[in-house]
């Protein structure tokens, strides 16, 4: 069934030569109730469905047909639209409600008439169907993950507390255990929605050419992850996995008592078995989320970490091109050649060759003045003359001639070399301090300054990207190929290392980090 005004697709509406095997297979197909979203009058239908859905918070008996126009007026005013749209001849409320009823979007029923005068009134009432109410809630919440993100803010801590409560009350108090499980299930679903939203935003922002909107999306996603969830993974993962593993060993009768308390005493056996299976699958899912070095929580963290590089490259690209195609690579190459020129005259010739700004030459021949006029005054020694406003505005488009001399940047080059030497000396001090800590556990790294912390983060990032062997050891080489790294896993049951820095603290598994120059063999 096609919505109002919908143009049938040639491929979809062409009659088939035989039976539709896909339809006969019983696979899920189209949703007729969603036709109000694709109709020619989709704006009118959405206004009606929005009003009916909003009224479900205030009434449980539907909306009277006599009250519906006034509610539509209020909603249009709330949206900042002209309520006079309802007087448009194209808006026929009765026809729209009849079509929504045929699509299965609304139920229509009538109030009971008490007085004789009520028999001539419009006693129809409308209520959204269950499917459409759930569908429209999902549509109106598209792009708004505030609720899911708020629920995921303290997700690891909430899961730890309620898993412990479930463990302590599973056998003695099924009511408390069922209440704890409801919180666990709700928090788990909020975590899934928040993580899926983060991943979808990152995928969309990292696809294609960088734009300012994409850069802002990545920055906001990273900030949400760090503020809402990142800190709890370090301190709560081990407790969550231990509790979840212990709960999976509970006897089946315990889980059945919790399920019976949730469903009621009249629940049948298939419903109880289904709910018990759901509880156990959720526990296994939590273990996959938080247990082991390759769990989903750590994969999400690595995905967030891996977006920092593209984010910085995208920002540098936007800063370089300013939103337009540029010859940045050619200009950087020219700048490198100019910086390596032995003197200013050589740099000037390089500049002229790259830009085509050569001195004018008079070719001999008829109508040309003789070359080499010894009586002419040099441009550099001539007296200044007024320049017309037209020439000042149009610049090189209005006239031609020899280019200005390249500016003397000898002092700037000397200052740049001095700064580079100072930076190299500071880098050497930082590298020596880091090498002195090679072979120690991270819990033994004390009094790091900002430069040492930055180098440590680079080393830990290179190690984290490497795959561990069967013993949990990792080997890697930094991206600049200067340092060879090797780690040993933390001792079983050992707490995470806390490294204090000037900007805060770094929480990381207490690994042993071996560092050596890449030119030497460990």
XYZ file of C-alpha atoms in Angstrom:
522
model
C 0.000 0.000 0.000
C 1.449 3.342 -1.086
C 1.097 6.495 1.078
C -0.739 9.598 -0.148
C 0.912 11.007 -3.218
C 3.779 8.506 -3.192
C 5.199 7.715 -6.591
C 5.531 3.958 -7.059
C 8.994 2.704 -7.802
C 9.103 0.944 -11.171
C 11.125 -1.971 -9.855
C 9.063 -2.381 -6.690
C 5.594 -2.054 -8.245
C 6.178 -4.078 -11.416
C 4.126 -7.313 -11.192
C 6.220 -10.404 -10.644
C 6.126 -13.280 -13.097
C 5.615 -15.788 -10.289
C 5.017 -15.982 -6.564
C 7.066 -13.712 -4.306
C 9.451 -16.169 -2.667
C 10.643 -13.551 -0.196
C 7.086 -12.979 1.014
C 6.348 -16.699 1.185
C 9.496 -17.249 3.274
C 7.871 -15.350 6.144
C 10.744 -12.850 6.505
C 10.111 -9.426 8.089
C 8.952 -6.903 5.502
C 7.629 -3.367 5.346
C 5.868 -1.570 8.169
C 2.557 -0.159 6.991
C 2.208 1.985 10.119
C 5.303 3.976 9.064
C 3.526 5.232 5.939
C 2.641 8.477 7.706
C 6.339 9.403 7.588
C 6.628 9.081 3.799
C 3.258 10.435 2.720
C 2.837 13.648 0.728
C 1.183 15.045 3.862
C 3.907 13.763 6.203
C 4.190 17.155 7.953
C 0.481 17.131 8.825
C 0.560 13.504 9.945
C 3.614 14.076 12.147
C 1.912 17.032 13.816
C -1.102 14.854 14.657
C 0.992 11.927 15.900
C 3.197 14.282 17.972
C 0.111 15.657 19.720
C -1.372 12.216 20.386
C 1.944 10.932 21.757
C 2.390 13.964 24.012
C -1.133 13.567 25.399
C -0.349 10.015 26.526
C 1.540 11.586 29.433
C -1.642 13.304 30.622
C -4.489 10.958 29.737
C -4.879 7.218 29.483
C -8.187 7.285 27.583
C -7.071 8.888 24.330
C -7.848 12.288 22.850
C -11.383 13.408 21.982
C -11.975 14.472 18.395
C -13.506 17.730 19.661
C -10.326 18.559 21.618
C -7.871 17.676 18.848
C -8.012 20.986 16.852
C -7.250 23.036 19.949
C -4.298 20.763 20.803
C -2.983 21.121 17.251
C -3.194 24.923 17.561
C -1.166 24.822 20.771
C 1.495 22.605 19.251
C 1.895 24.864 16.213
C 2.297 27.900 18.459
C 4.864 26.008 20.550
C 6.823 25.269 17.363
C 6.698 28.918 16.337
C 4.496 28.173 13.299
C 1.355 29.981 12.215
C -1.754 28.294 13.709
C -3.614 29.528 10.652
C -2.141 26.562 8.779
C -4.993 24.489 10.190
C -7.422 26.645 8.190
C -5.669 25.732 4.945
C -8.073 23.907 2.587
C -5.369 21.267 2.093
C -5.651 20.284 5.767
C -8.655 18.005 6.232
C -8.462 16.641 9.746
C -11.237 14.076 9.358
C -9.625 12.613 6.234
C -6.217 12.534 7.899
C -7.556 10.653 10.913
C -9.363 8.158 8.686
C -6.167 7.475 6.761
C -4.177 7.052 9.987
C -6.758 4.561 11.173
C -6.501 2.550 7.938
C -2.718 2.477 8.279
C -2.981 1.146 11.816
C -1.469 4.281 13.338
C -4.398 5.099 15.661
C -7.277 3.328 17.310
C -10.682 5.033 17.006
C -13.399 4.423 19.575
C -16.384 6.371 20.893
C -17.438 7.771 24.231
C -20.653 6.482 25.681
C -23.582 8.840 25.068
C -25.379 9.711 28.300
C -27.792 12.443 27.156
C -29.857 12.643 24.006
C -27.961 15.702 22.794
C -24.692 13.776 22.783
C -25.920 11.424 20.031
C -25.454 14.181 17.433
C -21.996 15.154 18.633
C -18.670 13.774 17.419
C -17.919 11.292 20.185
C -14.822 9.781 18.534
C -11.643 9.390 20.555
C -8.182 8.544 19.208
C -5.281 6.685 20.745
C -1.946 5.740 19.162
C -1.304 2.044 18.658
C 1.477 0.464 20.699
C 3.739 -0.006 17.664
C 3.416 3.576 16.448
C 3.893 5.029 19.932
C 7.173 3.160 20.272
C 8.186 4.040 16.705
C 7.477 7.757 17.143
C 9.338 7.912 20.438
C 12.369 6.515 18.632
C 11.952 9.045 15.810
C 11.643 12.054 18.103
C 14.734 10.953 20.046
C 16.944 10.635 16.949
C 20.229 12.460 17.481
C 19.450 13.124 21.147
C 21.384 10.742 23.380
C 21.157 12.919 26.483
C 19.120 10.381 28.441
C 21.281 7.406 27.445
C 24.484 9.337 28.084
C 23.258 10.512 31.489
C 22.381 6.929 32.441
C 25.814 5.767 31.264
C 27.650 8.425 33.264
C 28.149 6.230 36.326
C 27.493 2.916 34.572
C 30.540 0.973 35.892
C 29.899 2.004 39.498
C 26.162 1.307 39.261
C 26.817 -2.127 37.778
C 29.309 -3.000 40.525
C 26.958 -1.953 43.332
C 23.901 -3.766 41.967
C 25.796 -6.913 40.973
C 27.046 -7.117 44.560
C 23.503 -6.558 45.850
C 22.203 -9.283 43.524
C 24.857 -11.689 44.771
C 24.010 -11.018 48.425
C 20.217 -11.228 48.039
C 19.765 -13.841 45.291
C 19.025 -16.711 47.645
C 17.379 -14.959 50.589
C 15.379 -12.050 49.135
C 14.102 -12.559 45.557
C 12.311 -9.171 45.629
C 15.538 -7.259 46.318
C 17.383 -9.396 43.782
C 14.757 -8.645 41.106
C 14.985 -4.913 41.868
C 18.788 -5.015 41.592
C 18.540 -6.879 38.306
C 16.159 -4.302 36.833
C 18.783 -1.604 37.495
C 21.513 -3.794 35.950
C 19.485 -4.436 32.795
C 18.539 -0.756 32.397
C 22.131 0.405 32.899
C 23.436 -2.174 30.458
C 21.016 -1.024 27.758
C 21.953 2.615 28.401
C 25.628 1.685 28.020
C 24.915 -0.070 24.734
C 22.979 2.898 23.337
C 25.585 5.421 24.447
C 28.492 3.393 23.039
C 26.645 2.772 19.768
C 25.947 6.499 19.470
C 29.607 7.335 20.069
C 30.779 4.814 17.491
C 28.257 6.039 14.908
C 29.347 9.652 15.390
C 33.023 8.729 15.095
C 32.409 6.712 11.932
C 30.509 9.580 10.338
C 33.028 12.207 11.424
C 36.080 10.240 10.241
C 34.590 9.409 6.829
C 35.440 11.660 3.916
C 37.215 14.987 3.892
C 37.560 16.843 7.208
C 35.170 19.698 7.906
C 34.719 21.953 10.890
C 31.459 20.192 11.774
C 33.175 16.791 11.764
C 36.048 18.062 13.911
C 33.548 19.471 16.415
C 31.641 16.157 16.472
C 34.803 14.171 17.250
C 35.819 16.617 19.975
C 32.391 16.475 21.631
C 32.300 12.666 21.442
C 35.733 12.322 23.035
C 34.791 14.801 25.750
C 31.590 12.896 26.529
C 33.419 9.590 26.705
C 36.123 10.911 29.042
C 33.719 12.832 31.277
C 30.987 10.221 31.474
C 32.521 6.804 31.329
C 36.276 6.615 30.789
C 37.334 7.021 34.427
C 35.185 4.149 35.727
C 36.652 1.466 33.477
C 40.016 1.390 35.293
C 38.622 0.951 38.783
C 35.479 -1.128 38.205
C 36.263 -3.607 35.404
C 37.832 -6.257 37.623
C 35.019 -6.092 40.179
C 32.339 -6.326 37.483
C 33.927 -9.366 35.839
C 34.407 -11.132 39.189
C 30.803 -10.550 40.239
C 29.388 -11.506 36.838
C 31.428 -14.718 36.770
C 30.223 -15.625 40.259
C 26.572 -14.981 39.418
C 26.686 -17.258 36.369
C 27.387 -20.172 38.735
C 24.216 -19.656 40.783
C 21.875 -22.670 40.745
C 19.007 -22.635 38.270
C 16.304 -22.617 41.008
C 17.657 -19.311 42.326
C 17.321 -17.678 38.924
C 13.835 -19.150 38.509
C 12.696 -17.652 41.827
C 13.922 -14.233 40.691
C 12.130 -14.656 37.362
C 8.890 -15.729 39.064
C 9.025 -12.668 41.307
C 9.518 -10.471 38.233
C 6.775 -12.032 36.086
C 4.273 -12.892 38.824
C 3.009 -16.148 40.293
C 0.819 -16.876 37.254
C 3.717 -16.877 34.773
C 3.979 -19.974 32.591
C 7.080 -22.125 32.261
C 8.173 -20.901 28.794
C 8.113 -17.251 29.954
C 10.153 -18.117 33.060
C 12.723 -20.065 31.028
C 12.998 -17.222 28.523
C 13.595 -14.634 31.266
C 16.235 -16.819 32.957
C 18.049 -17.212 29.630
C 17.903 -13.439 29.172
C 19.468 -12.883 32.592
C 22.316 -15.302 31.866
C 22.955 -13.821 28.406
C 23.163 -10.355 29.929
C 25.762 -11.571 32.443
C 27.832 -13.126 29.649
C 27.520 -9.869 27.711
C 28.823 -7.901 30.695
C 31.786 -10.234 30.903
C 32.539 -9.673 27.227
C 32.288 -5.939 27.842
C 34.673 -5.746 30.795
C 36.716 -8.962 31.010
C 40.156 -9.397 29.471
C 42.550 -7.202 27.490
C 40.385 -7.460 24.360
C 37.013 -6.731 25.982
C 34.559 -4.361 24.338
C 35.153 -1.573 26.862
C 38.876 -1.548 26.101
C 38.201 -1.770 22.364
C 35.952 1.273 22.674
C 38.708 3.081 24.562
C 41.235 2.189 21.848
C 38.816 3.388 19.198
C 38.473 6.691 21.025
C 42.257 6.914 21.370
C 42.835 6.158 17.687
C 40.624 9.089 16.678
C 43.014 11.610 18.227
C 45.502 11.285 15.348
C 42.912 11.838 12.578
C 41.422 14.653 14.661
C 44.733 16.515 14.814
C 45.463 15.866 11.146
C 42.011 17.145 10.234
C 42.519 20.305 12.279
C 45.900 20.930 10.641
C 44.375 20.325 7.202
C 41.571 22.819 7.846
C 44.056 25.343 9.161
C 46.256 24.837 6.091
C 43.649 24.949 3.342
C 41.115 27.245 4.998
C 38.315 25.283 3.410
C 39.803 25.493 -0.123
C 42.087 23.348 -2.229
C 45.676 24.499 -1.754
C 49.194 23.742 -2.906
C 50.434 23.284 0.620
C 52.751 20.404 -0.265
C 54.443 22.464 -3.005
C 54.799 25.465 -0.721
C 56.312 23.367 2.063
C 58.824 21.912 -0.396
C 59.711 25.403 -1.626
C 60.101 26.650 1.952
C 62.448 23.755 2.721
C 64.597 24.547 -0.291
C 64.685 28.241 0.603
C 65.663 27.466 4.190
C 68.537 25.270 3.021
C 69.885 27.844 0.541
C 73.498 28.889 1.343
C 72.875 32.624 0.847
C 70.173 35.132 0.042
C 71.084 35.417 -3.655
C 70.596 31.679 -4.156
C 67.304 31.842 -2.253
C 66.187 34.725 -4.477
C 66.934 32.726 -7.663
C 65.020 29.755 -6.259
C 62.069 31.998 -5.487
C 62.080 33.496 -8.989
C 62.316 30.065 -10.610
C 59.373 28.765 -8.575
C 57.105 31.792 -9.033
C 58.173 32.963 -12.499
C 59.187 36.418 -11.251
C 62.146 36.936 -13.560
C 63.557 40.329 -14.493
C 62.221 41.892 -17.700
C 64.337 41.466 -20.824
C 64.086 43.518 -24.030
C 64.513 41.401 -27.119
C 66.345 43.078 -29.985
C 64.303 43.846 -33.052
C 62.171 46.452 -34.745
C 60.274 48.702 -32.412
C 62.246 47.629 -29.305
C 64.611 49.959 -27.488
C 68.269 48.909 -27.369
C 69.177 46.650 -24.485
C 71.304 47.962 -21.668
C 70.445 51.654 -21.250
C 73.339 52.994 -19.150
C 71.611 56.315 -18.536
C 68.522 54.810 -16.893
C 68.104 55.166 -13.130
C 67.837 51.920 -11.194
C 64.427 51.103 -9.733
C 65.981 50.714 -6.304
C 67.660 54.128 -6.453
C 64.839 56.111 -8.094
C 62.810 58.705 -6.186
C 59.360 57.616 -4.959
C 56.398 58.620 -7.096
C 52.639 58.668 -6.363
C 50.746 55.454 -7.089
C 47.172 55.614 -8.317
C 44.431 54.201 -6.108
C 43.465 51.812 -8.912
C 46.910 50.276 -8.863
C 46.944 49.967 -5.078
C 43.597 48.124 -5.103
C 44.237 45.804 -8.019
C 47.855 45.097 -7.171
C 49.655 42.647 -9.442
C 46.575 42.337 -11.690
C 46.959 45.941 -12.876
C 50.626 46.099 -13.801
C 53.707 43.993 -14.407
C 57.313 44.418 -13.603
C 60.159 43.077 -11.550
C 59.328 41.632 -8.161
C 60.350 43.156 -4.884
C 63.481 41.866 -3.250
C 63.120 39.033 -0.826
C 63.124 40.227 2.754
C 66.179 39.628 4.918
C 65.298 36.805 7.306
C 68.789 36.058 8.509
C 67.958 37.071 12.073
C 64.758 35.027 12.108
C 66.637 31.969 10.848
C 69.260 32.411 13.572
C 66.568 32.688 16.252
C 64.826 29.593 14.889
C 68.068 27.616 15.019
C 68.594 28.705 18.613
C 65.091 27.622 19.588
C 65.582 24.292 17.846
C 68.829 23.729 19.724
C 67.146 24.498 23.053
C 64.270 22.140 22.232
C 66.717 19.390 21.292
C 68.602 19.848 24.561
C 65.382 19.677 26.582
C 64.295 16.595 24.630
C 67.610 14.912 25.406
C 67.111 15.570 29.135
C 63.578 14.161 28.985
C 64.689 11.038 27.104
C 67.493 10.431 29.587
C 65.026 10.669 32.505
C 62.654 8.207 30.822
C 65.453 5.763 29.970
C 66.567 5.831 33.612
C 63.175 4.356 34.572
C 63.387 1.500 32.058
C 62.691 -1.898 33.611
C 60.546 -0.529 36.444
C 56.834 -1.041 37.014
C 54.667 1.989 36.396
C 53.836 2.178 40.093
C 57.535 3.063 40.668
C 57.468 6.054 38.299
C 57.337 9.136 40.491
C 57.630 12.892 40.011
C 57.013 13.081 36.284
C 57.043 16.513 34.705
C 54.884 17.516 31.739
C 57.476 16.614 29.074
C 58.181 13.212 30.640
C 54.446 12.498 30.888
C 53.991 13.330 27.217
C 56.768 10.930 26.189
C 55.386 8.210 28.484
C 51.942 8.538 26.877
C 53.497 8.161 23.427
C 55.327 5.011 24.531
C 52.230 3.513 26.165
C 50.194 4.251 23.051
C 52.715 2.431 20.850
C 52.719 -0.564 23.203
C 48.917 -0.691 23.452
C 48.641 -0.958 19.658
C 50.805 -4.113 19.629
C 49.289 -7.581 20.017
C 50.348 -9.501 23.131
C 51.863 -12.958 22.988
C 50.512 -15.945 24.898
C 52.198 -14.753 28.094
C 50.753 -11.252 27.805
C 54.067 -9.624 26.808
C 54.097 -6.962 24.113
C 56.881 -5.660 21.857
C 56.674 -2.558 19.718
C 58.642 0.231 18.103
C 57.594 3.862 18.312
C 56.256 5.626 15.251
C 59.486 7.576 14.740
C 61.467 4.279 14.843
C 63.713 5.623 17.609
C 62.691 3.470 20.569
C 62.206 -0.237 21.000
C 59.659 -1.141 23.687
C 58.908 -4.326 25.582
C 56.392 -4.826 28.402
C 55.681 -7.501 30.945
C 52.096 -7.939 32.176
C 51.093 -6.933 35.714
C 51.035 -9.543 38.427
C 47.743 -11.373 38.841
C 45.449 -9.492 41.171
C 47.787 -6.502 41.400
C 46.017 -3.107 41.594
C 46.362 -0.562 38.823
C 49.333 1.786 38.951
C 48.615 5.441 39.743
C 51.234 7.847 38.340
C 50.960 11.371 39.709
C 51.667 14.191 37.258
C 51.492 17.989 37.397
C 48.132 17.850 35.567
C 46.549 15.068 37.625
C 47.050 11.334 37.766
C 47.466 8.553 35.229
C 45.805 5.197 36.020
C 47.204 2.245 34.067
C 47.825 -1.486 34.571
C 51.019 -1.952 36.565
C 53.175 -3.242 33.710
C 56.975 -3.401 33.515
C 58.169 -1.133 30.700
C 61.558 -1.797 29.065
C 62.861 0.985 26.804
C 65.945 0.920 24.601
C 67.120 2.860 21.552
C 66.041 1.191 18.333
C 69.625 1.156 17.063
C 70.662 -1.221 19.899
C 69.401 -4.695 20.650
C 67.642 -5.324 24.020
